[in-house]
Coordinates of C-alpha atoms in Angstrom, one line a residue:
M701 CA 0.0 0.0 0.0
K702 CA 2.8 2.4 0.9
F703 CA 4.5 1.6 -2.4
L704 CA 1.3 2.4 -4.3
A705 CA 0.9 5.7 -2.4
A706 CA 4.5 6.6 -3.1
L707 CA 4.0 5.8 -6.8
L708 CA 0.9 8.0 -6.9
V709 CA 2.8 10.9 -5.3
V710 CA 5.7 10.5 -7.8
G711 CA 3.1 10.4 -10.7
L712 CA 1.4 13.6 -9.4
I713 CA 4.8 15.4 -9.1
W714 CA 5.7 14.3 -12.6
A715 CA 2.4 15.5 -14.0
A716 CA 2.6 18.8 -12.3
G717 CA 6.1 19.2 -13.7
L718 CA 4.8 18.4 -17.2
L719 CA 2.2 21.1 -16.9
A720 CA 4.7 23.6 -15.6
F721 CA 7.1 22.7 -18.5
A722 CA 4.3 23.2 -21.1
A723 CA 3.3 26.5 -19.6
R724 CA 6.9 27.7 -19.7
V725 CA 7.1 26.7 -23.4
E726 CA 3.8 28.6 -24.1
R727 CA 5.1 31.8 -22.3
S728 CA 8.4 31.8 -24.2
T729 CA 7.0 33.0 -27.5
P730 CA 7.0 35.3 -29.2
P731 CA 10.6 36.0 -28.2
G732 CA 11.7 39.6 -27.3
D733 CA 14.3 41.5 -29.2
P734 CA 17.6 39.8 -28.2
P735 CA 20.7 41.8 -27.4
D736 CA 23.6 41.8 -29.9
A737 CA 25.8 38.7 -29.7
D738 CA 28.9 37.4 -31.3
G739 CA 27.2 34.5 -33.1
V740 CA 23.7 33.0 -33.7
V741 CA 23.1 29.3 -34.2
A742 CA 20.0 27.6 -35.6
L743 CA 19.4 24.0 -34.8
T744 CA 17.9 22.0 -37.7
G745 CA 14.8 19.8 -37.3
G746 CA 11.2 20.0 -38.4
S747 CA 10.5 23.0 -40.6
A748 CA 12.8 25.7 -41.8
E749 CA 11.4 28.3 -39.4
R750 CA 14.4 28.1 -37.1
I751 CA 16.9 28.8 -39.9
L752 CA 14.8 31.6 -41.3
S753 CA 14.5 33.3 -37.9
A754 CA 18.2 33.0 -37.3
L755 CA 18.9 34.5 -40.7
Q756 CA 16.7 37.4 -40.0
L757 CA 18.7 38.1 -36.8
L758 CA 22.0 37.8 -38.7
E759 CA 20.7 40.2 -41.4
A760 CA 19.5 42.6 -38.8
G761 CA 23.0 42.8 -37.4
K762 CA 22.3 40.9 -34.1
A763 CA 25.3 38.7 -34.7
K764 CA 28.6 38.6 -36.7
R765 CA 28.2 35.1 -38.0
M766 CA 25.7 32.2 -38.1
L767 CA 26.0 28.5 -37.7
I768 CA 23.4 26.0 -38.9
S769 CA 24.0 23.0 -36.8
G770 CA 22.9 19.5 -37.8
V771 CA 22.8 19.9 -41.6
G772 CA 22.2 16.7 -43.5
R773 CA 25.4 15.5 -45.2
H774 CA 23.6 15.3 -48.6
V775 CA 22.6 19.0 -48.4
T776 CA 24.8 21.6 -50.2
R777 CA 25.2 25.3 -49.4
G778 CA 23.5 26.2 -52.7
E779 CA 20.5 24.1 -51.9
L780 CA 20.2 25.5 -48.4
Q781 CA 20.5 29.0 -49.6
T782 CA 17.8 28.5 -52.2
I783 CA 15.4 26.7 -49.8
T784 CA 15.7 29.5 -47.2
G785 CA 15.6 32.3 -49.7
A786 CA 18.5 34.0 -47.9
S787 CA 20.4 36.8 -49.4
K788 CA 23.3 35.2 -51.3
P789 CA 26.0 37.7 -50.3
V790 CA 25.1 37.4 -46.6
F791 CA 24.8 33.6 -46.9
D792 CA 28.2 33.3 -48.6
C793 CA 30.0 35.6 -46.3
C794 CA 28.6 34.9 -42.9
V795 CA 26.9 31.5 -42.6
D796 CA 28.7 28.3 -41.6
L797 CA 27.2 24.8 -41.9
G798 CA 27.7 22.1 -39.3
F799 CA 27.4 18.5 -40.6
Q800 CA 28.4 16.5 -37.5
A801 CA 25.5 16.8 -35.1
N802 CA 22.6 14.3 -35.3
N803 CA 20.9 15.0 -31.9
T804 CA 20.7 17.9 -29.4
L805 CA 23.8 16.9 -27.5
G806 CA 25.7 16.8 -30.9
N807 CA 24.3 20.3 -31.7
A808 CA 25.6 21.6 -28.4
L809 CA 29.1 20.1 -28.9
E810 CA 29.2 21.3 -32.5
T811 CA 28.1 24.8 -31.5
A812 CA 30.7 24.9 -28.6
D813 CA 33.5 24.0 -31.0
W814 CA 32.4 26.6 -33.5
A815 CA 32.1 29.4 -30.9
R816 CA 35.4 28.6 -29.2
G817 CA 37.2 28.4 -32.6
K818 CA 36.0 32.0 -33.3
G819 CA 36.6 33.3 -29.8
Y820 CA 32.9 34.0 -29.3
T821 CA 31.6 34.6 -25.8
S822 CA 27.9 35.2 -26.6
V823 CA 25.6 33.1 -28.7
I824 CA 21.9 33.5 -29.7
L825 CA 20.3 30.0 -29.7
V826 CA 17.4 29.6 -32.1
T827 CA 15.3 26.5 -32.0
A828 CA 11.6 25.4 -31.5
D829 CA 9.9 26.6 -28.3
Y830 CA 9.3 23.1 -27.0
H831 CA 12.9 22.2 -27.7
M832 CA 14.5 25.3 -26.2
P833 CA 14.7 24.2 -22.5
R834 CA 16.7 21.1 -23.3
A835 CA 18.8 22.7 -26.0
Q836 CA 19.7 25.6 -23.8
L837 CA 20.7 23.3 -20.9
E838 CA 22.9 21.2 -23.3
L839 CA 24.6 24.2 -24.8
K840 CA 25.2 25.8 -21.4
S841 CA 26.8 22.6 -20.3
A842 CA 29.0 22.3 -23.4
L843 CA 29.9 26.1 -23.4
P844 CA 29.7 27.2 -19.8
E845 CA 32.0 30.2 -20.3
A846 CA 29.6 31.9 -22.9
Q847 CA 26.4 33.8 -22.5
I848 CA 23.5 31.8 -24.1
I849 CA 20.6 33.9 -25.3
P850 CA 17.5 31.9 -26.1
Y851 CA 15.4 32.8 -29.1
P852 CA 12.5 30.2 -29.1
I853 CA 10.3 29.9 -32.2
A854 CA 6.7 28.8 -32.2
T855 CA 6.3 26.1 -34.8
S856 CA 3.6 24.2 -36.5
E857 CA 5.1 21.0 -35.0
I858 CA 3.5 21.5 -31.6
S859 CA 0.9 24.1 -30.5
A860 CA 2.2 24.9 -27.0
A861 CA -1.2 26.3 -26.0
D862 CA -3.2 23.1 -26.7
W863 CA -0.6 20.4 -27.1
W864 CA -2.8 18.0 -25.1
K865 CA -5.6 18.1 -27.7
T866 CA -3.9 15.8 -30.2
G867 CA -2.1 12.6 -29.8
L868 CA 1.0 13.8 -31.7
G869 CA 1.1 17.0 -29.6
A870 CA 0.8 15.1 -26.4
E871 CA 3.4 12.6 -27.4
R872 CA 5.9 15.3 -28.5
M873 CA 5.5 17.4 -25.4
I874 CA 5.7 14.4 -23.0
L875 CA 8.8 13.0 -24.8
E876 CA 10.5 16.4 -24.7
Y877 CA 9.7 16.9 -21.0
T878 CA 11.1 13.4 -20.3
K879 CA 14.3 14.2 -22.2
Y880 CA 14.7 17.5 -20.4
L881 CA 14.4 15.8 -17.0
A882 CA 17.1 13.3 -18.1
V883 CA 19.5 16.1 -19.1
L884 CA 18.7 18.0 -15.9
G885 CA 19.3 14.9 -13.8
R886 CA 22.6 14.3 -15.5
E887 CA 23.8 17.8 -15.0
T888 CA 22.7 17.7 -11.3
L889 CA 24.7 14.5 -10.7
L890 CA 27.7 16.0 -12.4
R891 CA 27.6 19.1 -10.2
L892 CA 27.2 17.0 -7.1
G893 CA 30.0 14.6 -8.1
P894 CA 33.7 14.7 -7.1
K895 CA 35.5 17.8 -8.4
P896 CA 38.8 17.3 -10.3
A897 CA 41.8 17.8 -8.1
P898 CA 43.7 21.0 -8.9
A899 CA 46.9 20.6 -10.9
A900 CA 50.0 20.4 -8.7
K901 CA 52.2 23.5 -8.8
H902 CA 55.8 22.9 -10.0
A903 CA 58.5 24.2 -7.8

């Protein structure tokens, strides 16, 4: 009986957390005008709305360069520029493509390598609203020394206001919340774990 009661409490806490997570996603859009940053990164996935929004920020002078992380290996620069309708001079001069990432952790590592390679200390992160909490957590873990500025985009993939009304919306939101909890748990354990010993000083 105690086990069932404990299970019920855990279930209620999880459900309350899911509702709070969904409400956070809903409140996050439309995003405000972000401060200027060194770079802007768009995470691929779903529709092209993320890339288009990041390009608009780049063209508005909000960042010096842009990274599109997680581009399919079969996609060429010319194809991507045509699909997005981006200004060719801006695309040719200031847009970098990342082909290594195939998940959110990969996006974070790819973005961190790009930012460090260019000496960037501030990055605008552009991705879908429901994906932003986890993506921001992963990028902050991979690039802790930089300022991460979230720029969440409302997409047609999930309606944050009524995600629970469709099976697909509920499945996506629940899955994203579960993944977010997993990353949050991992980061909490890492912070609580043993710290590396300081390097010994040479005489």
